[in-house]
CSV table of C-alpha atoms in Angstrom, one decimal:
chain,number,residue,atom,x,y,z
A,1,UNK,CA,-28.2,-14.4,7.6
A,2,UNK,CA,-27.8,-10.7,6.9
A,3,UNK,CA,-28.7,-9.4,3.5
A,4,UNK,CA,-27.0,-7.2,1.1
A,5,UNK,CA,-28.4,-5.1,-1.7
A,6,UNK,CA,-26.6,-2.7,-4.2
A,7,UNK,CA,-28.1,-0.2,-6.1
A,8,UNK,CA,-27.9,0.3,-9.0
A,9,UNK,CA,-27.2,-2.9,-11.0
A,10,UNK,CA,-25.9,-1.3,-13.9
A,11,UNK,CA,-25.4,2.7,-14.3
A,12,UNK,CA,-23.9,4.4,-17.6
A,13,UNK,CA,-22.4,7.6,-17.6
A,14,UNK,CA,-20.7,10.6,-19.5
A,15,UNK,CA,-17.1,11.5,-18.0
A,16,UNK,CA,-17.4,14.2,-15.8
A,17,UNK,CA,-20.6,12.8,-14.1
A,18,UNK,CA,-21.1,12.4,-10.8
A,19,UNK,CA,-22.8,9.4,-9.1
A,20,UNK,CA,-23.6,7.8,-6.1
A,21,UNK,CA,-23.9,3.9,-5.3
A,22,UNK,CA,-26.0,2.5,-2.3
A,23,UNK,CA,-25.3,-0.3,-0.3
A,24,UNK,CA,-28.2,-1.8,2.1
A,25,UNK,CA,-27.6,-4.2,4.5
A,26,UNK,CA,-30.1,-6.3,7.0
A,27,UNK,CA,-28.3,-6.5,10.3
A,28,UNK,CA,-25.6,-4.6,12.4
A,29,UNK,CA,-22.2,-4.8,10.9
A,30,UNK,CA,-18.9,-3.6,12.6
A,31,UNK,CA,-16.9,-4.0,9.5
A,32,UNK,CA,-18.2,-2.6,5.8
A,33,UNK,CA,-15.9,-2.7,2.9
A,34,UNK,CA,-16.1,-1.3,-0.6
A,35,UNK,CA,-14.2,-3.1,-3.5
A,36,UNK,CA,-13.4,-2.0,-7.2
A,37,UNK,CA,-13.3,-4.6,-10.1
A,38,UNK,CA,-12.0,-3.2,-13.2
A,39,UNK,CA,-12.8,-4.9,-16.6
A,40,UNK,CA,-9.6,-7.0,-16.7
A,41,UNK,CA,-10.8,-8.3,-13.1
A,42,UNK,CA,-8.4,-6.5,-10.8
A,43,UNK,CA,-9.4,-5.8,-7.6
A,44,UNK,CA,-9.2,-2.9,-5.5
A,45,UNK,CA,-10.2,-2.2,-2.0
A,46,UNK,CA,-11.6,1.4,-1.7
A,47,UNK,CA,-12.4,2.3,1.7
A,48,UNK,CA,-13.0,0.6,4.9
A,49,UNK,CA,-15.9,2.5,6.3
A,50,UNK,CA,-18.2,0.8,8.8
A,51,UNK,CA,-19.6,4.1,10.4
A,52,UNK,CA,-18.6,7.7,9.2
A,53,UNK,CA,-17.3,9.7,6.1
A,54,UNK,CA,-14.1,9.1,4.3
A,55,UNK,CA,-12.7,10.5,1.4
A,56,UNK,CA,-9.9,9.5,-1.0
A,57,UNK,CA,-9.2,11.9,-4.1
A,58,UNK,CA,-12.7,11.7,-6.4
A,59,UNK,CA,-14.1,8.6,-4.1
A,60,UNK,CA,-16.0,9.7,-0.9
A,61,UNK,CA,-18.2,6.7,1.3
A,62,UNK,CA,-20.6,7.4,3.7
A,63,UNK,CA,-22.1,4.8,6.1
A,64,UNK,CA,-25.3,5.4,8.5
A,65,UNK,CA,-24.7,2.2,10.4
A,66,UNK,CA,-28.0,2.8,12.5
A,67,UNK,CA,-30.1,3.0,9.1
A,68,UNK,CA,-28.1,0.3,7.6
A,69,UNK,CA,-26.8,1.7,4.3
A,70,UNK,CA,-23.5,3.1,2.7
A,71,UNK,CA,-23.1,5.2,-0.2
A,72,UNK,CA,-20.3,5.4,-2.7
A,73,UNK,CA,-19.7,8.6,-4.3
A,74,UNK,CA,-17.9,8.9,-7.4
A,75,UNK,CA,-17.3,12.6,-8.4
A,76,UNK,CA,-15.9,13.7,-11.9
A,77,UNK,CA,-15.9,10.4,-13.5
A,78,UNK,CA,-13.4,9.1,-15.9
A,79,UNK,CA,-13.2,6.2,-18.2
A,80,UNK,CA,-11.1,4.2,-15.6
A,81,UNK,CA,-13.9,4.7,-12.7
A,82,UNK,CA,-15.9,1.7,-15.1
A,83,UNK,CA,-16.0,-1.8,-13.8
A,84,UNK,CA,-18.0,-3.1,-10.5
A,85,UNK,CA,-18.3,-1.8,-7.6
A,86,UNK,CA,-18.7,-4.1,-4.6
A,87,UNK,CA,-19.7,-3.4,-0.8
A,88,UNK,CA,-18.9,-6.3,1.9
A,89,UNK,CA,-20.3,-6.5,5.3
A,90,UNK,CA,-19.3,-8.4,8.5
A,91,UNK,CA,-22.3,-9.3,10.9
A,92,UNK,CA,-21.4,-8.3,14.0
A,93,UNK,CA,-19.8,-11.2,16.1
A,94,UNK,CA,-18.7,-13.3,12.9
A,95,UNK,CA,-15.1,-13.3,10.3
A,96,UNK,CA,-17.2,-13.7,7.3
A,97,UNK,CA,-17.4,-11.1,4.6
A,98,UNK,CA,-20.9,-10.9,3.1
A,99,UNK,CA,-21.0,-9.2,-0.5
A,100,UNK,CA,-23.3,-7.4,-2.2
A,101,UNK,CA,-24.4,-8.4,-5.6
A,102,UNK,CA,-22.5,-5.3,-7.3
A,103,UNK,CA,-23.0,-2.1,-9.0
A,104,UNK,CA,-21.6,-2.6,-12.8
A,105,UNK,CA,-20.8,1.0,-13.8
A,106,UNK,CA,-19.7,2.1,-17.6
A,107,UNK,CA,-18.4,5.6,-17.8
A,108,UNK,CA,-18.2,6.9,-21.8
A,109,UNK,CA,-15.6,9.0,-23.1
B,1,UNK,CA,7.8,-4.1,-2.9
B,2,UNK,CA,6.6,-7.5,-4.7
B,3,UNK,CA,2.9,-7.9,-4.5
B,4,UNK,CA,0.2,-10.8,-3.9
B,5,UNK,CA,1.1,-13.7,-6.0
B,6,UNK,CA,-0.7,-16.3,-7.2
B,7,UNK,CA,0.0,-19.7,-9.0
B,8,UNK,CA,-0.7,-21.6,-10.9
B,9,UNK,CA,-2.3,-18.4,-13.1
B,10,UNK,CA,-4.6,-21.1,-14.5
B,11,UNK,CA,-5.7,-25.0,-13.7
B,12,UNK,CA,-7.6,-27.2,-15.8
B,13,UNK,CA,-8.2,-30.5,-14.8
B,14,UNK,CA,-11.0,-33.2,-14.7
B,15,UNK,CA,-13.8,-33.6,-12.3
B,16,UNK,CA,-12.9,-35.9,-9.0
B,17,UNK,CA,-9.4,-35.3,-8.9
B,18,UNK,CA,-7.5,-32.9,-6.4
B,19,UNK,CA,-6.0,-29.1,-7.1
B,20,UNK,CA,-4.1,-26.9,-4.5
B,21,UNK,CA,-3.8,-23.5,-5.0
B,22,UNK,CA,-1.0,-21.2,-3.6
B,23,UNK,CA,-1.1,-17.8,-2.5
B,24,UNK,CA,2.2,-15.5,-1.3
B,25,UNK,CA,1.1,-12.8,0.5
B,26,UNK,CA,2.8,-9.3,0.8
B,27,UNK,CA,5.9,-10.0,2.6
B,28,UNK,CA,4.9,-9.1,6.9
B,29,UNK,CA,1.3,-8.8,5.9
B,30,UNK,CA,-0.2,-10.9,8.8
B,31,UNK,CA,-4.1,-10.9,7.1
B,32,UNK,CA,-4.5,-13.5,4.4
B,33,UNK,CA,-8.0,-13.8,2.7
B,34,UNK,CA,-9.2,-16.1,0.3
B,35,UNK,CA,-12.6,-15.2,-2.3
B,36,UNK,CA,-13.9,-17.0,-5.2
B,37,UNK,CA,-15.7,-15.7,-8.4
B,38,UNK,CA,-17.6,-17.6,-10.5
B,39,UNK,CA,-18.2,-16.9,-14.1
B,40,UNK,CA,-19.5,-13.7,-14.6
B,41,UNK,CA,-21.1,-14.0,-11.2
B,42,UNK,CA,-20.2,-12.2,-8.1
B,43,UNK,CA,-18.0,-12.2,-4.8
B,44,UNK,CA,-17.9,-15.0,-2.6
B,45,UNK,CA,-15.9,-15.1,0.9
B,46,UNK,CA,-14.1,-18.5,1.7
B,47,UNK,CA,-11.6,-18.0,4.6
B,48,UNK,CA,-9.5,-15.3,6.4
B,49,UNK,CA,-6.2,-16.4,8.7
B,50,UNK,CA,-4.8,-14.2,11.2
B,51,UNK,CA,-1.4,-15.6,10.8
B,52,UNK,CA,-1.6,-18.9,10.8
B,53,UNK,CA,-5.3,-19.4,12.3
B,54,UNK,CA,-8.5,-19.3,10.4
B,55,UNK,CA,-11.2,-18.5,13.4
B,56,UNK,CA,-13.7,-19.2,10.9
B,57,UNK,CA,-14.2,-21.5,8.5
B,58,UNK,CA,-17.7,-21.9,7.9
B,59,UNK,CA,-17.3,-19.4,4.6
B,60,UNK,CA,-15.8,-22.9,2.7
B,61,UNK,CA,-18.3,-24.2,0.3
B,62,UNK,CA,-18.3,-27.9,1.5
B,63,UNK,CA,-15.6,-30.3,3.0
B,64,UNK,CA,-13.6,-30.6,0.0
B,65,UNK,CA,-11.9,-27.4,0.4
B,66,UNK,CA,-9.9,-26.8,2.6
B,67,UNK,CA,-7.0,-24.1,3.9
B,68,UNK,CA,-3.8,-23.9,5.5
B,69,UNK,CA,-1.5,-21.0,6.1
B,70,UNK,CA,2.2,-21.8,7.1
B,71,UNK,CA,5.0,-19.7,8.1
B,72,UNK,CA,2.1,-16.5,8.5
B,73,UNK,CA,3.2,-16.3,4.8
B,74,UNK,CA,2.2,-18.9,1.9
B,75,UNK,CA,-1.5,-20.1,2.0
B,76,UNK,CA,-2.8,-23.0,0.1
B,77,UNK,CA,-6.4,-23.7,-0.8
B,78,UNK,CA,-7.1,-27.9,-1.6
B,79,UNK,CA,-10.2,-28.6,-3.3
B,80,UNK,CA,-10.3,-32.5,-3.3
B,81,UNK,CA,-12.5,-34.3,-6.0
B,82,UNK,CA,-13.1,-31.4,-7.7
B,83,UNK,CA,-16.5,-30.9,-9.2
B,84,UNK,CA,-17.6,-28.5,-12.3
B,85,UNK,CA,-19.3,-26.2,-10.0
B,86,UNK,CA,-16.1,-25.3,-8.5
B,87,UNK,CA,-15.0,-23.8,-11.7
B,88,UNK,CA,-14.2,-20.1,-10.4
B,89,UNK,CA,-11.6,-17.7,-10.3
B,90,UNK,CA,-10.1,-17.5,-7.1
B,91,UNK,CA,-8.6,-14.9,-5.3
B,92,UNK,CA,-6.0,-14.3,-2.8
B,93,UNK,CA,-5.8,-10.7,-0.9
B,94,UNK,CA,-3.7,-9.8,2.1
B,95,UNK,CA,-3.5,-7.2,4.4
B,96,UNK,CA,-0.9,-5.6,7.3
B,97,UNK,CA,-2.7,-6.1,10.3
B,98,UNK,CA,-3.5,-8.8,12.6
B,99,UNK,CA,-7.2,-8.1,12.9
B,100,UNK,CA,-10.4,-8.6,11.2
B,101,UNK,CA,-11.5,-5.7,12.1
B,102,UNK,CA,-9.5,-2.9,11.0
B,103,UNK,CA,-8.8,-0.4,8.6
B,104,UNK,CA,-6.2,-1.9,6.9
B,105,UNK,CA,-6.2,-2.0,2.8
B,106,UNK,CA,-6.7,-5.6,1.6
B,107,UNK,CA,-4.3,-6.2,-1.6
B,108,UNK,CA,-5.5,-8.9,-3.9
B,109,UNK,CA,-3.4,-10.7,-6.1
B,110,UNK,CA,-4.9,-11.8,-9.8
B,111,UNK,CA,-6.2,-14.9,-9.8
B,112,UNK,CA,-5.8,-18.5,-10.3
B,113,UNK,CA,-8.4,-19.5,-12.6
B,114,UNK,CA,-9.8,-23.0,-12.6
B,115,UNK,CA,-11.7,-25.2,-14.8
B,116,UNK,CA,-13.0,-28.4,-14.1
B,117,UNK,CA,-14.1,-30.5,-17.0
């Protein structure tokens, strides 16, 4: 079945920082998702981005579906930006998300 | 607008016997997804309905869970004979559309977390 790495595992940084999270995947996918778990475990869903650019505030994602990988950008980052960060696929053809293992991020005041 | 809801908030109970678990979606969301989370572990897919149809459930972890969606609204997940590797958080999320593949924002409710002894 189609894989999916994140990179970084872990990544620590000052507020203010900027970043940028990478998602790899294995196969064609027609649906890419990227989720935010903060410490107390609440999730959020970011972006829906299986080709293209979109941007939301101090979050941007890009996706190069025909080299298989997404990037997370995370621009000026504050305290709350810390938690994981989680990208889901869809293989093309199938209604199952496939996740990533996660990117923990810990921004410092 | 209320959001996802999930109950109970917490469930202990002993290996072999039966737990259902209820999710209430966003009130006229048509998507209903279910994940789980195991300790300190990561994100794992179970089930999505499109109202009240699951086109997929090969994402269930074996044939002691199972899901059913009634009304296009409340969603229950059975795990019968429960086992201490089903000892998870699990987590409900819904979303407006009809489709698997759209662009819709999933909403994810907080968890009913389970324990099995």
């Amino acid at each position: 079945g189609i894989q999916v790495e994140q990179s970084p595992p872990d990544l620590i940084l000052q507020e203010g920082a900027n970043s940028t999270l990478r998602c790899n995947f294995s196969d064609s996918v027609n649906n890419l998702q990227w989720f935010h778990q903060n410490p107390w475990g609440q999730l959020i869903n970011l972006f829906y981005i299986p080709s293209g650019t979109k941007q939301n505030g101090r979050l941007s994602a890009t996706t190069v579906a025909t080299e298989r990988y997404s990037l997370l950008y995370i621009s000026s980052s504050q305290t709350t930006d810390s938690g994981v960060y989680f990208c889901a696929v869809v293989n093309s053809g199938t209604y199952k998300y496939i996740f990533g293992t996660g990117t923990r991020l810990k921004v410092l005041a | 607008g209320a959001g996802v809801s999930q109950s109970p908030s917490n469930k202990v109970t002993e290996k072999g016997k039966d737990v259902e678990l209820r999710c209430d979606p966003i009130s006229g969301h048509t998507a209903l997804y279910w994940y789980r989370q195991s300790l300190g572990q990561g994100l794992e897919f179970l089930i999505y309905f499109q109202g009240n149809s699951a086109p997929d459930k090969s994402g269930l972890p074996s044939d002691r869970f199972s899901a059913e969606r009634t009304g296009g609204s409340v969603s229950t997940l059975t795990i019968q004979r429960t086992q201490q590797e089903d000892s998870a958080v699990y987590l409900c999320a819904s979303s407006l559309a009809a489709g698997f593949y759209t662009q819709e924002t999933q909403y994810f409710g907080p968890g009913t977390r389970l324990l099995v002894l």
